[in-house]
XYZ file of C-alpha atoms in Angstrom:
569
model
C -17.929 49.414 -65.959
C -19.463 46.536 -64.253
C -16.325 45.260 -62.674
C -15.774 49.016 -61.697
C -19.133 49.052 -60.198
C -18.376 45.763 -58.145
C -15.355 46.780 -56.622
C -17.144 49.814 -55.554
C -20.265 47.848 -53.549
C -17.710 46.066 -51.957
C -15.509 48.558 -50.731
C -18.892 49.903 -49.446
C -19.857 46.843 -48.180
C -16.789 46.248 -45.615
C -17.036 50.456 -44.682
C -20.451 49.974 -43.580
C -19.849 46.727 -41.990
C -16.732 47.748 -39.770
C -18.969 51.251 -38.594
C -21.578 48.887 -37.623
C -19.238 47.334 -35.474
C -17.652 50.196 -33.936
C -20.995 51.260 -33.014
C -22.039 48.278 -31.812
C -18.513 48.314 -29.302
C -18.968 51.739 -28.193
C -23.316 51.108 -27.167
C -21.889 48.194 -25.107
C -19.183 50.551 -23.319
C -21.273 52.895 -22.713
C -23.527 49.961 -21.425
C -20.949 48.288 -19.213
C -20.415 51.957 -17.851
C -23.924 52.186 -16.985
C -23.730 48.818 -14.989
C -20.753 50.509 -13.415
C -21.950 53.725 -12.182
C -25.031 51.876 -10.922
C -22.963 49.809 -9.064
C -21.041 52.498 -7.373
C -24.471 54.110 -7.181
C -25.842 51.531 -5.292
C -23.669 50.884 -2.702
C -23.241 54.712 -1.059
C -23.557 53.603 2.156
C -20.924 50.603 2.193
C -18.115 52.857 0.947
C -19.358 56.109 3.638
C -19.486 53.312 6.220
C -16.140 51.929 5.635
C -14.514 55.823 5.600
C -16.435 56.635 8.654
C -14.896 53.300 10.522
C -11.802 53.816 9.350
C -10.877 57.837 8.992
C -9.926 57.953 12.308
C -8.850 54.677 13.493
C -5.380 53.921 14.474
C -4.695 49.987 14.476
C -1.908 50.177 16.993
C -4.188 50.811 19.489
C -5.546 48.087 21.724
C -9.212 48.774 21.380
C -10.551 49.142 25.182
C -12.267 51.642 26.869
C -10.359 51.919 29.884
C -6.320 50.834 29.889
C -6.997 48.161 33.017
C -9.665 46.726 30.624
C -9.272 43.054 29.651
C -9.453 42.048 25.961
C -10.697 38.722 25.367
C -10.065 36.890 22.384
C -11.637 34.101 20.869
C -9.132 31.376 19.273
C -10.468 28.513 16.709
C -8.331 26.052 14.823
C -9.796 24.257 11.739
C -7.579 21.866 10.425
C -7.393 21.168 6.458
C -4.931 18.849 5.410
C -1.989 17.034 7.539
C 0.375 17.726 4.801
C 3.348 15.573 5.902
C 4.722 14.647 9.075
C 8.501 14.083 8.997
C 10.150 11.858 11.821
C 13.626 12.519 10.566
C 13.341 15.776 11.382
C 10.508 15.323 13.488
C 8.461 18.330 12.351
C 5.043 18.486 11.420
C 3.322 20.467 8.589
C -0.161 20.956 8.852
C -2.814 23.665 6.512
C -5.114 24.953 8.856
C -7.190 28.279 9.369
C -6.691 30.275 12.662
C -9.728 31.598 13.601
C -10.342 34.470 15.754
C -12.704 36.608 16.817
C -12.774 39.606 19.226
C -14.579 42.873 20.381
C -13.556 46.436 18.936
C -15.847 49.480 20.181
C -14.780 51.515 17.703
C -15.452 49.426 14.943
C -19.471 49.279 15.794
C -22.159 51.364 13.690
C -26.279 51.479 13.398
C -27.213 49.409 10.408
C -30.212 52.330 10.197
C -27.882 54.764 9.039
C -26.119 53.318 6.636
C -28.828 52.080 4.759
C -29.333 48.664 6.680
C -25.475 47.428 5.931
C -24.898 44.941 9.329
C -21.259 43.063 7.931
C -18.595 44.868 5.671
C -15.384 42.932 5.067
C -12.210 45.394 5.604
C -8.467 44.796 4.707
C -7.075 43.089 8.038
C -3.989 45.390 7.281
C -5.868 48.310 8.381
C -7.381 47.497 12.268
C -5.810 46.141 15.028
C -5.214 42.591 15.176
C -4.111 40.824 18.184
C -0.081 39.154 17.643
C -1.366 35.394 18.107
C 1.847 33.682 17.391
C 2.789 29.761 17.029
C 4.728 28.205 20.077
C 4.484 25.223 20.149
C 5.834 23.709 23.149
C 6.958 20.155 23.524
C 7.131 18.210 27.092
C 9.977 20.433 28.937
C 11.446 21.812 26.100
C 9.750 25.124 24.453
C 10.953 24.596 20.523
C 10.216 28.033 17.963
C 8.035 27.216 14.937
C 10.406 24.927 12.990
C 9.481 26.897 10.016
C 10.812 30.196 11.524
C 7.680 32.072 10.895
C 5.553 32.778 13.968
C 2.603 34.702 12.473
C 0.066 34.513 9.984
C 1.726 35.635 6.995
C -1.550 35.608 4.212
C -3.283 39.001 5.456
C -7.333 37.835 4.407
C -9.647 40.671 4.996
C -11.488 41.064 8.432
C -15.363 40.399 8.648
C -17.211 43.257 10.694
C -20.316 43.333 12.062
C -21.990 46.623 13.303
C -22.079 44.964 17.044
C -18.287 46.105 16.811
C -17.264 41.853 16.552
C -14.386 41.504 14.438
C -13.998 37.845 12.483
C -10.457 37.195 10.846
C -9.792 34.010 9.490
C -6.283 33.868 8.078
C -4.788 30.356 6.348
C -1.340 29.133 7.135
C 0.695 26.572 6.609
C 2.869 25.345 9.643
C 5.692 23.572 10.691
C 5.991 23.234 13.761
C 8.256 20.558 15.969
C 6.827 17.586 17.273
C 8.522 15.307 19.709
C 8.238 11.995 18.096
C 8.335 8.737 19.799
C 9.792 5.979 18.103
C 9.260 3.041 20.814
C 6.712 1.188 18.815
C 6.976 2.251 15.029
C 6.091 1.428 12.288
C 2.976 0.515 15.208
C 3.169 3.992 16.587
C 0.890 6.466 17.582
C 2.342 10.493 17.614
C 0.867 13.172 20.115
C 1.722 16.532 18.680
C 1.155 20.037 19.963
C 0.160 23.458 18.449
C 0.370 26.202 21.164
C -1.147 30.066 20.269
C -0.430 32.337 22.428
C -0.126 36.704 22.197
C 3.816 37.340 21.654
C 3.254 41.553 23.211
C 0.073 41.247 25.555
C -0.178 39.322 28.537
C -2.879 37.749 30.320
C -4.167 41.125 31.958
C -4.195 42.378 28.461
C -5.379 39.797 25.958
C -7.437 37.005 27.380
C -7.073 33.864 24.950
C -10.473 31.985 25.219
C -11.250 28.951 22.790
C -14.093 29.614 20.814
C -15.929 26.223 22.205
C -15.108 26.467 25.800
C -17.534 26.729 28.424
C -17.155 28.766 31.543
C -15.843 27.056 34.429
C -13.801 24.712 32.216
C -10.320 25.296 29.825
C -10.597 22.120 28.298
C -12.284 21.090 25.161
C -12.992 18.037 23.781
C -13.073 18.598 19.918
C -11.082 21.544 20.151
C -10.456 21.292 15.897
C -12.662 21.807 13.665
C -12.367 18.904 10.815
C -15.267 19.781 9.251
C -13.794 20.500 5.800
C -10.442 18.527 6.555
C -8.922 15.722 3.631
C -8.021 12.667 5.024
C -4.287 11.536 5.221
C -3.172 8.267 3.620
C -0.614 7.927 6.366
C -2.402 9.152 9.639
C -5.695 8.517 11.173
C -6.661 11.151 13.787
C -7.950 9.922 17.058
C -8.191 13.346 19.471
C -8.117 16.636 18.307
C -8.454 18.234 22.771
C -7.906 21.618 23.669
C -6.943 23.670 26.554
C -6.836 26.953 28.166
C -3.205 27.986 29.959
C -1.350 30.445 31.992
C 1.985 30.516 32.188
C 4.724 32.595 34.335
C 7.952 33.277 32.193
C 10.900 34.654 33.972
C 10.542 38.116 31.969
C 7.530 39.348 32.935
C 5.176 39.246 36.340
C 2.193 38.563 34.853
C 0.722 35.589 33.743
C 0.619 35.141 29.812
C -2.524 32.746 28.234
C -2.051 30.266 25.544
C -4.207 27.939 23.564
C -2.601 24.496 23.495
C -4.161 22.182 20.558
C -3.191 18.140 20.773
C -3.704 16.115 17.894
C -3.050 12.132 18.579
C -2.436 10.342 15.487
C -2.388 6.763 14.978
C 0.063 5.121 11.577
C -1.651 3.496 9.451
C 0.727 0.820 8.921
C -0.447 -1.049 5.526
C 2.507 0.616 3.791
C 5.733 -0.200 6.379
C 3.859 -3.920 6.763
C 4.721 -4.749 3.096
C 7.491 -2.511 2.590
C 9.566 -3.328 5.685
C 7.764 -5.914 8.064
C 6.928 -9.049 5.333
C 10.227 -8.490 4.038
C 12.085 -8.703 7.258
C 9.539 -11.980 8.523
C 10.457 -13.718 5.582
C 15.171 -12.852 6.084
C 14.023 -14.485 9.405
C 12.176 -17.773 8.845
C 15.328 -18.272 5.839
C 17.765 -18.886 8.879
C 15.922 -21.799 9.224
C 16.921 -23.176 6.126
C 20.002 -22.878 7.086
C 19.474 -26.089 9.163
C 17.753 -27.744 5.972
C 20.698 -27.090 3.282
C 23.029 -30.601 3.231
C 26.714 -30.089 4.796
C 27.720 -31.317 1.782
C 26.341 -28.659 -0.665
C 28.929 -26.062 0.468
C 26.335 -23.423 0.813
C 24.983 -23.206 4.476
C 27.914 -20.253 5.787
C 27.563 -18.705 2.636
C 23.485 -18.274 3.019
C 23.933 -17.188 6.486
C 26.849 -14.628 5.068
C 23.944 -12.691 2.474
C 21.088 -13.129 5.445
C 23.355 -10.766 7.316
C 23.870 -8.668 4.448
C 20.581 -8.417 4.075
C 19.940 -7.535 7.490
C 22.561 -4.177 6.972
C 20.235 -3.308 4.157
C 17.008 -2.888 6.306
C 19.022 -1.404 9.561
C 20.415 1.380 6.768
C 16.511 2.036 5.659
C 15.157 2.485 9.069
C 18.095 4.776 10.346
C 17.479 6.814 6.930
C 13.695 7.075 8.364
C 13.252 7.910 12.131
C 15.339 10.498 14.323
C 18.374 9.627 15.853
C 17.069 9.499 19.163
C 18.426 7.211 21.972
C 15.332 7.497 24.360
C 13.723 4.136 23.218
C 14.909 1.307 20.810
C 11.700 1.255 17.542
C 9.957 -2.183 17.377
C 11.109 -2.680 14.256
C 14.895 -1.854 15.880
C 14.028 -4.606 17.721
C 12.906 -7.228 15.658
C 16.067 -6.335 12.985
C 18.204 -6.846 16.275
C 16.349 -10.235 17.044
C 16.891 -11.468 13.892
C 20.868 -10.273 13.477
C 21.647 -12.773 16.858
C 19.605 -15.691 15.057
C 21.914 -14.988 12.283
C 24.677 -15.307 14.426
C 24.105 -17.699 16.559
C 23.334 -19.856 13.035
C 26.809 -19.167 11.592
C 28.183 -20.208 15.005
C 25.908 -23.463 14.680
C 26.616 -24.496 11.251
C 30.134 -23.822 11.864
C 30.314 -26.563 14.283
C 27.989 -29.188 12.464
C 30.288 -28.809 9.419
C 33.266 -29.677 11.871
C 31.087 -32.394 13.525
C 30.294 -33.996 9.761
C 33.971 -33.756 8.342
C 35.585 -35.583 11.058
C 36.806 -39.328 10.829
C 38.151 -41.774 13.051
C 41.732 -41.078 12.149
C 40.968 -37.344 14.136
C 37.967 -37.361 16.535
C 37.106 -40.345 18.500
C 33.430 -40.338 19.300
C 32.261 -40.931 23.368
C 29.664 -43.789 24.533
C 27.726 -40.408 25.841
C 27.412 -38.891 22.285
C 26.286 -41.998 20.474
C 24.069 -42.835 23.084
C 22.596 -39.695 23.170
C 22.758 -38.569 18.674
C 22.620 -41.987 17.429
C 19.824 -43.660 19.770
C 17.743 -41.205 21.915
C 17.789 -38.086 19.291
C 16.789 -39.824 16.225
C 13.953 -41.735 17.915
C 12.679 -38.015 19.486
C 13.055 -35.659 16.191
C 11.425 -39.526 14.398
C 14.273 -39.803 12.028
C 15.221 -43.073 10.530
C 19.046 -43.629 9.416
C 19.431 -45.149 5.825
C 21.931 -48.022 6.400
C 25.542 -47.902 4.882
C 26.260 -49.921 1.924
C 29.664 -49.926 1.215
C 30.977 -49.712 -2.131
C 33.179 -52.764 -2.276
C 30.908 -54.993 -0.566
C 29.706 -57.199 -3.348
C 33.190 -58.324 -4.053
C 33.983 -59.451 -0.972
C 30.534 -60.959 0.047
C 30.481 -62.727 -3.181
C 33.436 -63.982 -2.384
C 34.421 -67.141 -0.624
C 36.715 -66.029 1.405
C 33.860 -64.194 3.557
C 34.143 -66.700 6.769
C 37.456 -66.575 6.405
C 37.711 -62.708 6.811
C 34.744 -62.847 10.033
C 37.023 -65.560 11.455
C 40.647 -63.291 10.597
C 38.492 -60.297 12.077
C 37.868 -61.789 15.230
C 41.545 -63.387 15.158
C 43.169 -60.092 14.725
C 42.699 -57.010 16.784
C 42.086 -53.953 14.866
C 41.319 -50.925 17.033
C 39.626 -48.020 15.247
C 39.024 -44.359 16.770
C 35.526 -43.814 16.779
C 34.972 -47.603 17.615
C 33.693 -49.381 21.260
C 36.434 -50.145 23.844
C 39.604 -49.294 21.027
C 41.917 -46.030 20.608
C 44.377 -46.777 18.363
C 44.452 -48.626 14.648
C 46.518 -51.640 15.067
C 46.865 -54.971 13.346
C 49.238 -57.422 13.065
C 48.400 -58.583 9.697
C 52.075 -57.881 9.186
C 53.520 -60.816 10.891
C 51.528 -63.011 8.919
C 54.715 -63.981 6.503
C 56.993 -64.026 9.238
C 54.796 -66.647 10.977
C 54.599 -68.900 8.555
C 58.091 -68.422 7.994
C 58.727 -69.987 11.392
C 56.875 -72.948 10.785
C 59.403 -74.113 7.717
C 62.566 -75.699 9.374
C 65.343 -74.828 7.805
C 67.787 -77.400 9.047
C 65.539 -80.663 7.592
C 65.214 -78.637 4.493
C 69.082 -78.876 4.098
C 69.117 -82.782 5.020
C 66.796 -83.526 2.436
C 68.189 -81.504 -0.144
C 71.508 -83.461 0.430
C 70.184 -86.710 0.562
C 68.196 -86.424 -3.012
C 71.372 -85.122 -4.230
C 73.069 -88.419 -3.905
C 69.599 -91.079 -5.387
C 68.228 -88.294 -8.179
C 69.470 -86.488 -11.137
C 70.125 -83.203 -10.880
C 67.599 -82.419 -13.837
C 64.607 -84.259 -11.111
C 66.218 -82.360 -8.428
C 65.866 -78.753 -10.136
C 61.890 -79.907 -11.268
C 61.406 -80.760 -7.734
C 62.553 -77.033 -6.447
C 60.473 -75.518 -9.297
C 57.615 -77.221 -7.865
C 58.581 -76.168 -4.310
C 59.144 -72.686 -5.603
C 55.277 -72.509 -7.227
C 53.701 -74.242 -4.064
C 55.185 -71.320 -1.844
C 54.273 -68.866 -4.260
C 50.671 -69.781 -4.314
C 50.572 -70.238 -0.900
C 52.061 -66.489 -0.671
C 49.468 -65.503 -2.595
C 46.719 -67.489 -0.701
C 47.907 -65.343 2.144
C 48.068 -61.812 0.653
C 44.146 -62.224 -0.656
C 43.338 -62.873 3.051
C 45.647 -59.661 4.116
C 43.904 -57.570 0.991
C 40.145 -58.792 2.867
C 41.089 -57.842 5.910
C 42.378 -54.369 4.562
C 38.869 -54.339 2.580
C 36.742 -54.561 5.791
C 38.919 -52.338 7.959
C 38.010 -49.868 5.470
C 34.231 -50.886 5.833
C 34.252 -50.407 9.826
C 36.200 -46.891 8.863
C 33.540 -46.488 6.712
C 30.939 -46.938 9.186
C 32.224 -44.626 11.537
C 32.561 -42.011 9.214
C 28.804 -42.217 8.376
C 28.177 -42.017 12.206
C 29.691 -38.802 12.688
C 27.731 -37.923 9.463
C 24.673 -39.140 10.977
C 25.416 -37.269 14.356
C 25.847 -34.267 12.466
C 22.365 -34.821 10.681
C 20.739 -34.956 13.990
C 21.971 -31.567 15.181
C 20.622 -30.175 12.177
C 17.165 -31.349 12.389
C 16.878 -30.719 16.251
C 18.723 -26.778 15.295
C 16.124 -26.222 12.495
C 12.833 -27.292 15.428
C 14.501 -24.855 17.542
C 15.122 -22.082 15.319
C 11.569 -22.350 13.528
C 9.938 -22.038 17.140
C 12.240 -19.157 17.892
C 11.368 -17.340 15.092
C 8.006 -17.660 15.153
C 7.219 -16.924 19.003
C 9.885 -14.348 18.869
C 7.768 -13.024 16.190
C 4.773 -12.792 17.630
C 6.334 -11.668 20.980
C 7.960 -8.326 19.293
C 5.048 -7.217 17.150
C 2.519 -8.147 19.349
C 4.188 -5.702 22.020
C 2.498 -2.360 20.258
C -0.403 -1.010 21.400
C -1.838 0.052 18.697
C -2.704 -3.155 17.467
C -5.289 -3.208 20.278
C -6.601 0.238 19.647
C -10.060 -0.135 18.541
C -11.033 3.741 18.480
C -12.830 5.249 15.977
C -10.616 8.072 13.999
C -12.184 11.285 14.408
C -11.486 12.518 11.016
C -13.301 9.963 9.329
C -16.262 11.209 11.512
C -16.209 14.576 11.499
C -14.665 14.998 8.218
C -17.718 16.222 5.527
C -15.061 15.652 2.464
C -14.744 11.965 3.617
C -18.434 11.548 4.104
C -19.011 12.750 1.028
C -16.409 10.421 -0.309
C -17.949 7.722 1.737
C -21.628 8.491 -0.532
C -20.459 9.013 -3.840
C -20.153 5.083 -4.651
C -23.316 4.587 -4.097
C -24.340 6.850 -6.847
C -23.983 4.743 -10.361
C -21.762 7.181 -12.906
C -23.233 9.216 -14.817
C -22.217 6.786 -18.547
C -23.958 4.002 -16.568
C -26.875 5.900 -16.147
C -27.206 6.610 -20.144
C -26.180 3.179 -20.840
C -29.532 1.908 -18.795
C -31.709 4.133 -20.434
C-alpha cells in the first residue's frame, strides 16, 4: 500500500507540475500580446500617415508642380572600403553609399495632425526615385560600369520628413573602369573617376547638384565623404574633388548633368619593394661578379646564362600584373630592360676575355700598343700588382751549371717567339749544332793516321784506341745534347712568360669591366627609380585624416588592454 501510495503522489506531482507550466506559457502569451496590441496601439498615427502619403501616390510620376518645373537633386558619395583595384583589368571596385536627397510635394504632411510624427521611413520601392546611374567616363573614351550594373541594386527604405524632403541612401558595390597608367609603377599614383548622372531626365528635368557645393561654383574640394571609410593596405588616398557637368550627347538637344567624383591614389609600395624591386637590385649588382669569377673556373658564361634566366622570370611576373598597354614603358619595365643589356653586354665581355686569356704565342701575337697600354699603364691605374712567373722547371736548370752556358747559347742563337719584342716566327738553329761540329773533324787526316798506326801498332792497340775515340765522341755528343735540352728548357720559359702575359692582360680587362659595371649599375640604379614622382610626394593622405575608423585605430594603443589593467591592480 505504501509503494501504491508513492506512485500515486508522483504521478500527481508531474500533473500538477506540467499545468503549472502551461499556465505559466499561456499568462506570458497573453502578455507578449498585450505588448503587441499596445504597440500597434501606440503608433495610430505613423501607420494613417504612411496610408494617407501613399494611397494615392503614383511613383512614376516626376513630382513637380508644373511640367517646365526643374527638379533638383542632391548627390553625395561616401566611400567605405576600396575593395581592390585591379590593373590587369584595370577596373576598380569600391563599397560606397550614394546619397541623395530631393524635394517631393506630395510627400509633405503637418506633424500636428498626425500626432507630432516629423520623419517616417517608407520602402524606396514605393515613391519615385530619380534613375542616377554609374558612367563613369574615362579621358575620351565613355566606358559602361565594368560590372554591367548601372543602378543601385539594394532597395534601403527612403527617410521622409513632413517638409516633403526625401533622404535615400542606398549601398553598392562598384566596378567601374579606370584608365590606369603604368609609366611609373610599382611608384605610381592612379586618378580614377566615378561619374552619376540621370539615365531618362535631362538637365531641364533633373538638376544634379552635389550635396556640398556652393552656388556660383561646381567644384568641390572633399567631394567624398571618408568619414566612416577603412583604410586600404595597398592605396593611400590623396584627393577625393568633385564637380558639377553638362554635357551635349548627339541624341538629345538638351544638356544632361552629371556628378563626376576623382579619387587620386598613391601605391604604397612596401610590398612590390621587397617582392620585386630588392630582388631585381640584387640579379643586377651579380653581373658584376661576373668580372670577379677567375677565367679559369669555367663558370663566368654559365652565371651570366641563369642571370638572364632570371631576368625572364621577373619580365613573366610583371606582364602577369599590369595591362597590356603600349602607351608608356612601367619603371620597373625599365629597370628589367636595363638590366637584360648589362647581361648582355657581360656575356659579350666575358666572351672575349676568355678568348684574350686562352691564347698563346703559337696563335695571337701581342702588339707594343696592347702591352704598353694592359701590362704598364692599366695595372698602375686599377693599382694592381702582377705576381711574377716562376716556372716550374727552373730550379733544375738554375741549379745547374750549365746556366751561363744557356744565357750565352740564348744570346748566340736566335729564337723568335710570337708574342715576343721585334720576332714573328719560332726559329732556332739548334739543329745544326751536330752538323757543325761535324765539319770541324777532317776526314781525310783521319784516314792518314789510321793507316800509318796500322803499320807501328797491333791491331789489338789499334781497336783500344778507336774504342777510346768512339767514347770521347760519345760524351762529347752528349755534352752537346744537354746544352740543346737547356736551350729547349728556356724556350719553354720565354713561352711561358708570354702565356702569363696574355693571362695577365686578360686580368686587367676584368678588373677595369667589373669598375665599370659596378658604377653602371649603381647610377643606372638610382637614375631609373629616382625618375618617379611619387617618391617626392610629401602630401598628407586624406583618408588617414578624415577617416574616424583610422583615428580611432590611431587611439586605441594608447589605451593599456584590458588583462594589463587587472594584472596592475
Amino acid at each position: 500500500m505504501r509503494i501504491l501510495a508513492f506512485i500515486v503522489f508522483n504521478v500527481f506531482s508531474i500533473v500538477n507540475g506540467q499545468f503549472l507550466n502551461l499556465l505559466s506559457t499561456k499568462r506570458n502569451l497573453v502578455a507578449n500580446s498585450t505588448v503587441v496590441m499596445r504597440t500597434f496601439e501606440a503608433n495610430p498615427d505613423t501607420k494613417r500617415l504612411y496610408d494617407d502619403l501613399l494611397s494615392n501616390y503614383n511613383r512614376l510620376i516626376r513630382p513637380v508642380i508644373n511640367n517646365t518645373e526643374t527638379l533638383t537633386v542632391w548627390l553625395g558619395l561616401k566611400l567605405s572600403q576600396l575593395i581592390e583595384m585591379n590593373l590587369k583589368n584595370q577596373v576598380m571596385i569600391t563599397n560606397v553609399w550614394v546619397e541623395q536627397r530631393w524635394f517631393d510635394y506630395k510627400l509633405q504632411w503637418d506633424p500636428e495632425e498626425y500626432g507630432g510624427v516629423e520623419m517616417i521611413y517608407v520602402p524606396s520601392e514605393n515613391i519615385w526615385l530619380p534613375d542616377i546611374v554609374l558612367y563613369n567616363k574615362g579621358q575620351n573614351i565613355q566606358h559602361k560600369n565594368a560590372d554591367g550594373n548601372y543602378e543601385v541594386t539594394l532597395m534601403t527604405k527612403a527617410t521622409l520628413k513632413y517638409t516633403g524632403e526625401v533622404f535615400w541612401k542606398p549601398p553598392a558595390i562598384y566596378k567601374s573602369s579606370c584608365e590606369i597608367n603604368v609609366e611609373y609603377f610599382p611608384f605610381d599614383e592612379q586618378s580614377c573617376v566615378m561619374k552619376f548622372g540621370s539615365w531618362t531626365y535631362n538637365g531641364a528635368q533633373v538638376d544634379l547638384k552635389h550635396m556640398l557645393q556652393e552656388s556660383g561654383s561646381n567644384l568641390v574640394k572633399i567631394g567624398i565623404d571618408l568619414t566612416d571609410f577603412y583604410l586600404s593596405v595597398e592605396w593611400d588616398i590623396l584627393e577625393v574633388p568633385a564637380a558639377r557637368n553638362e554635357e551635349y550627347y548627339p541624341c538629345c538637344e538638351e544638356p544632361y548633368s552629371d556628378i563626376t567624383f576623382n579619387i587620386t591614389m598613391r601605391r604604397k609600395t612596401l610590398f612590390y619593394t621587397v617582392n620585386l624591386i630588392i630582388p631585381c637590385v640584387g640579379i643586377t649588382f651579380l653581373t658584376v661578379l661576373v668580372f670577379y669569377l677567375p677565367s679559369d673556373s669555367g663558370e663566368k658564361v654559365s652565371l651570366c646564362s641563369s642571370i638572364l634566366l632570371s631576368l625572364t622570370v621577373f619580365f613573366l611576373l610583371l606582364a602577369e600584373i599590369i595591362p597590356p598597354t603600349s602607351l608608356a614603358i612601367p619603371l620597373l619595365g625599365k629597370y628589367l630592360l636595363f638590366t637584360m643589356i648589362l647581361v648582355t653586354l657581360s656575356i659579350w665581355i666575358t666572351v672575349c676575355v676568355l678568348n684574350v686569356y686562352f691564347r698563346s704565342p703559337s696563335t695571337h701575337s701581342m702588339s707594343p700598343w696592347v702591352r704598353q697600354v694592359f701590362l704598364n699603364w692599366m695595372p698602375t691605374i686599377l693599382r694592381m700588382r702582377r705576381t711574377p712567373y716562376t716556372p716550374e722547371n727552373e730550379d733544375e736548370y738554375m741549379d745547374s751549371g750549365y746556366t751561363n752556358e744557356i744565357d750565352s747559347s740564348v744570346s748566340d742563337y736566335p729564337l723568335e717567339l710570337k708574342g715576343t719584342d721585334g720576332f714573328e716566327n719560332v726559329t732556332s738553329t739548334y739543329k745544326n749544332i751536330r752538323e757543325d761540329d761535324a765539319r770541324d773533324i777532317p776526314h781525310a787526316s783521319v784516314t792518314d793516321s789510321e793507316n800509318t798506326m796500322s803499320r807501328y801498332l797491333s791491331p789489338d792497340v789499334i781497336s783500344a784506341l778507336k774504342g777510346i775515340s768512339f767514347i770521347a765522341q760519345h760524351i762529347k755528343d752528349a755534352d752537346k745534347d744537354n746544352e740543346v735540352k737547356l736551350l729547349l728548357d728556356n724556350i719553354n720559359v720565354l713561352y711561358g712568360y708570354v702565356i702569363e702575359d696574355w693571362k695577365f692582360v686578360a686580368m686587367v680587362l676584368d678588373r677595369f669591366f667589373l669598375w665599370v659595371f659596378t658604377l653602371a649599375c649603381f647610377f643606372g640604379t638610382l637614375i631609373i627609380i629616382c625618375q618617379a614622382p611619387s617618391l617626392y610626394d610629401t602630401r598628407e593622405a586624406v583618408d588617414k585624416r578624415l577617416s574616424t575608423i583610422s583615428l580611432r585605430k590611431m587611439l586605441l594603443p594608447q589605451h593599456p588592454p584590458q588583462h594589463e589593467l587587472a594584472t596592475k591592480l
